[in-house]
mmCIF file of C-alpha atoms in Angstrom:
data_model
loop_
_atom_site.group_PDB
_atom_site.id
_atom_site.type_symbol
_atom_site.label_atom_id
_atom_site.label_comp_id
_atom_site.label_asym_id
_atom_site.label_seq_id
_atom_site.Cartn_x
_atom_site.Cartn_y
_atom_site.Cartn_z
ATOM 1 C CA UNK A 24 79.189 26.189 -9.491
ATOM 2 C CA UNK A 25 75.819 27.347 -7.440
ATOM 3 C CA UNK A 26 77.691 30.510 -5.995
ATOM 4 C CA UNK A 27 78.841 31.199 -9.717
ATOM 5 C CA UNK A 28 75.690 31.270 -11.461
ATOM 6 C CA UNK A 29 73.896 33.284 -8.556
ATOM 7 C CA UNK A 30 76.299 35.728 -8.558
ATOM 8 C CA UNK A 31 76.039 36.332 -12.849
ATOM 9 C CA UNK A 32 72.327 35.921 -11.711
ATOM 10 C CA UNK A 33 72.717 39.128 -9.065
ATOM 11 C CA UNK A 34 75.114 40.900 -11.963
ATOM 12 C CA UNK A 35 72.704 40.928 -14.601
ATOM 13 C CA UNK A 36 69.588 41.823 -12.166
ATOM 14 C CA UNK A 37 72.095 45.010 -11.007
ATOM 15 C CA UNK A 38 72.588 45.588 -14.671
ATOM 16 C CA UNK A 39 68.477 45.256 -15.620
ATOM 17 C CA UNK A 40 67.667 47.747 -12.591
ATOM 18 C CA UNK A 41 70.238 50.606 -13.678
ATOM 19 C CA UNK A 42 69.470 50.315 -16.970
ATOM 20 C CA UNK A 43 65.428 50.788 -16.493
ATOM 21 C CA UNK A 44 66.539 54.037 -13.905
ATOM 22 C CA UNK A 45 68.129 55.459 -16.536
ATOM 23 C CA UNK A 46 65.079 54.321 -19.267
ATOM 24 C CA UNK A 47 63.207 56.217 -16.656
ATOM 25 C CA UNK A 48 65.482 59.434 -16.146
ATOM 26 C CA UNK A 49 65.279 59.871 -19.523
ATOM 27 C CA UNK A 50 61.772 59.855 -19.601
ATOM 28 C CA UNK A 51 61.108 62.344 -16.579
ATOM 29 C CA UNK A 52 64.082 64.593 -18.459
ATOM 30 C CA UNK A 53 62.118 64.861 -21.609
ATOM 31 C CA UNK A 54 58.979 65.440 -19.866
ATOM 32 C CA UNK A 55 60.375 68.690 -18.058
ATOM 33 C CA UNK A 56 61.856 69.692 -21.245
ATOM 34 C CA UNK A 57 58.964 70.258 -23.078
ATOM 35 C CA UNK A 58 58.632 73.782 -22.474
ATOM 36 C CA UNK A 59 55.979 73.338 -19.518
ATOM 37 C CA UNK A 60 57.071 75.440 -16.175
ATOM 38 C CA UNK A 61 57.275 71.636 -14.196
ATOM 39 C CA UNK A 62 56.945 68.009 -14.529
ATOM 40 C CA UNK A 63 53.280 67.781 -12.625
ATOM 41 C CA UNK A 64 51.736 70.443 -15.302
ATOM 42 C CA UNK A 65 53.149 67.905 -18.502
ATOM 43 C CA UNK A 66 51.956 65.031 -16.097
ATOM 44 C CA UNK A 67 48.316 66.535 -15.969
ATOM 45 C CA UNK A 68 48.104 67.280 -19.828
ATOM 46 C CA UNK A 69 48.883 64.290 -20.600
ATOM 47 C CA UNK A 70 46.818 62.550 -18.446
ATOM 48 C CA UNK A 71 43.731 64.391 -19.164
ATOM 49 C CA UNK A 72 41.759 65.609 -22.305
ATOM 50 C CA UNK A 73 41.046 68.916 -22.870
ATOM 51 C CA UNK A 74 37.949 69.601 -20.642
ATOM 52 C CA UNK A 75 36.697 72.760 -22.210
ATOM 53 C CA UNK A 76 34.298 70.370 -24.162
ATOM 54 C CA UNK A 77 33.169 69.588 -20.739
ATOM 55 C CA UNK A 78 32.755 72.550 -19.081
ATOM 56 C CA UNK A 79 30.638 74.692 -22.234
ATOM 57 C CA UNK A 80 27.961 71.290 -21.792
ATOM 58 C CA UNK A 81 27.994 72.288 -18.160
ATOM 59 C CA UNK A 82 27.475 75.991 -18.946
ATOM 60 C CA UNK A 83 24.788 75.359 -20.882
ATOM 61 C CA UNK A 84 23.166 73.102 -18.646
ATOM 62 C CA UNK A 85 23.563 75.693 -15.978
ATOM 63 C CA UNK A 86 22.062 78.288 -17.700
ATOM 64 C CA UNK A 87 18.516 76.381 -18.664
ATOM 65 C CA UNK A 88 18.621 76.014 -15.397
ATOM 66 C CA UNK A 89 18.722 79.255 -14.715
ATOM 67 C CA UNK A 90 15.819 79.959 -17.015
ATOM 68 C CA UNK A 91 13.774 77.424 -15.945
ATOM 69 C CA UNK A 92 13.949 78.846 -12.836
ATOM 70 C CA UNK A 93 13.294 82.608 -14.017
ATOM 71 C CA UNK A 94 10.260 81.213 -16.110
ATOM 72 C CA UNK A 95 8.856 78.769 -12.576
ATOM 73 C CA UNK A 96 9.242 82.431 -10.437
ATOM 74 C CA UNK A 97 7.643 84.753 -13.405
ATOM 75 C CA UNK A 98 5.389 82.668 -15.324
ATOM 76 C CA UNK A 99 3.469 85.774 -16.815
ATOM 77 C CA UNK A 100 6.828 86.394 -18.811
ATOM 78 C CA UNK A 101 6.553 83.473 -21.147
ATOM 79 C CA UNK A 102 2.996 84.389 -22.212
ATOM 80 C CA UNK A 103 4.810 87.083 -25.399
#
């Protein structure tokens, strides 16, 4: 009776592991298949937000820094 139930026990955790690698092939398939060149370029969209917002607040920040500079080396130039 033991040896019965663990081997339905083994069958159905053989069955549960197949079926989540396919789940899972299906997933990685439809992520390559988005029109994307390969899977780590879909991967890193989808991870991360668009970080142009990012990079025009660090633009900007670079270039007050840049003036602030300009105006600490020439301070006769903010006197107009």
């Amino acid at each position: 009776m033991e040896s019965s139930t663990a081997a339905i026990a083994a069958l159905l955790f053989i069955v549960l592991i197949v079926g989540i690698n396919f789940v899972m092939y299906g997933i990685v398939r439809g992520a390559t298949r988005s029109g994307s060149r390969n899977i780590f370029e879909s991967l890193g969209k989808a991870l991360n937000p668009p970080n142009r917002k990012k990079e025009d607040s660090m633009d900007e920040l670079r270039k007050q820094m840049e003036d602030l500079e300009k105006a600490k080396n020439n301070p006769d130039s903010n006197l107009s």
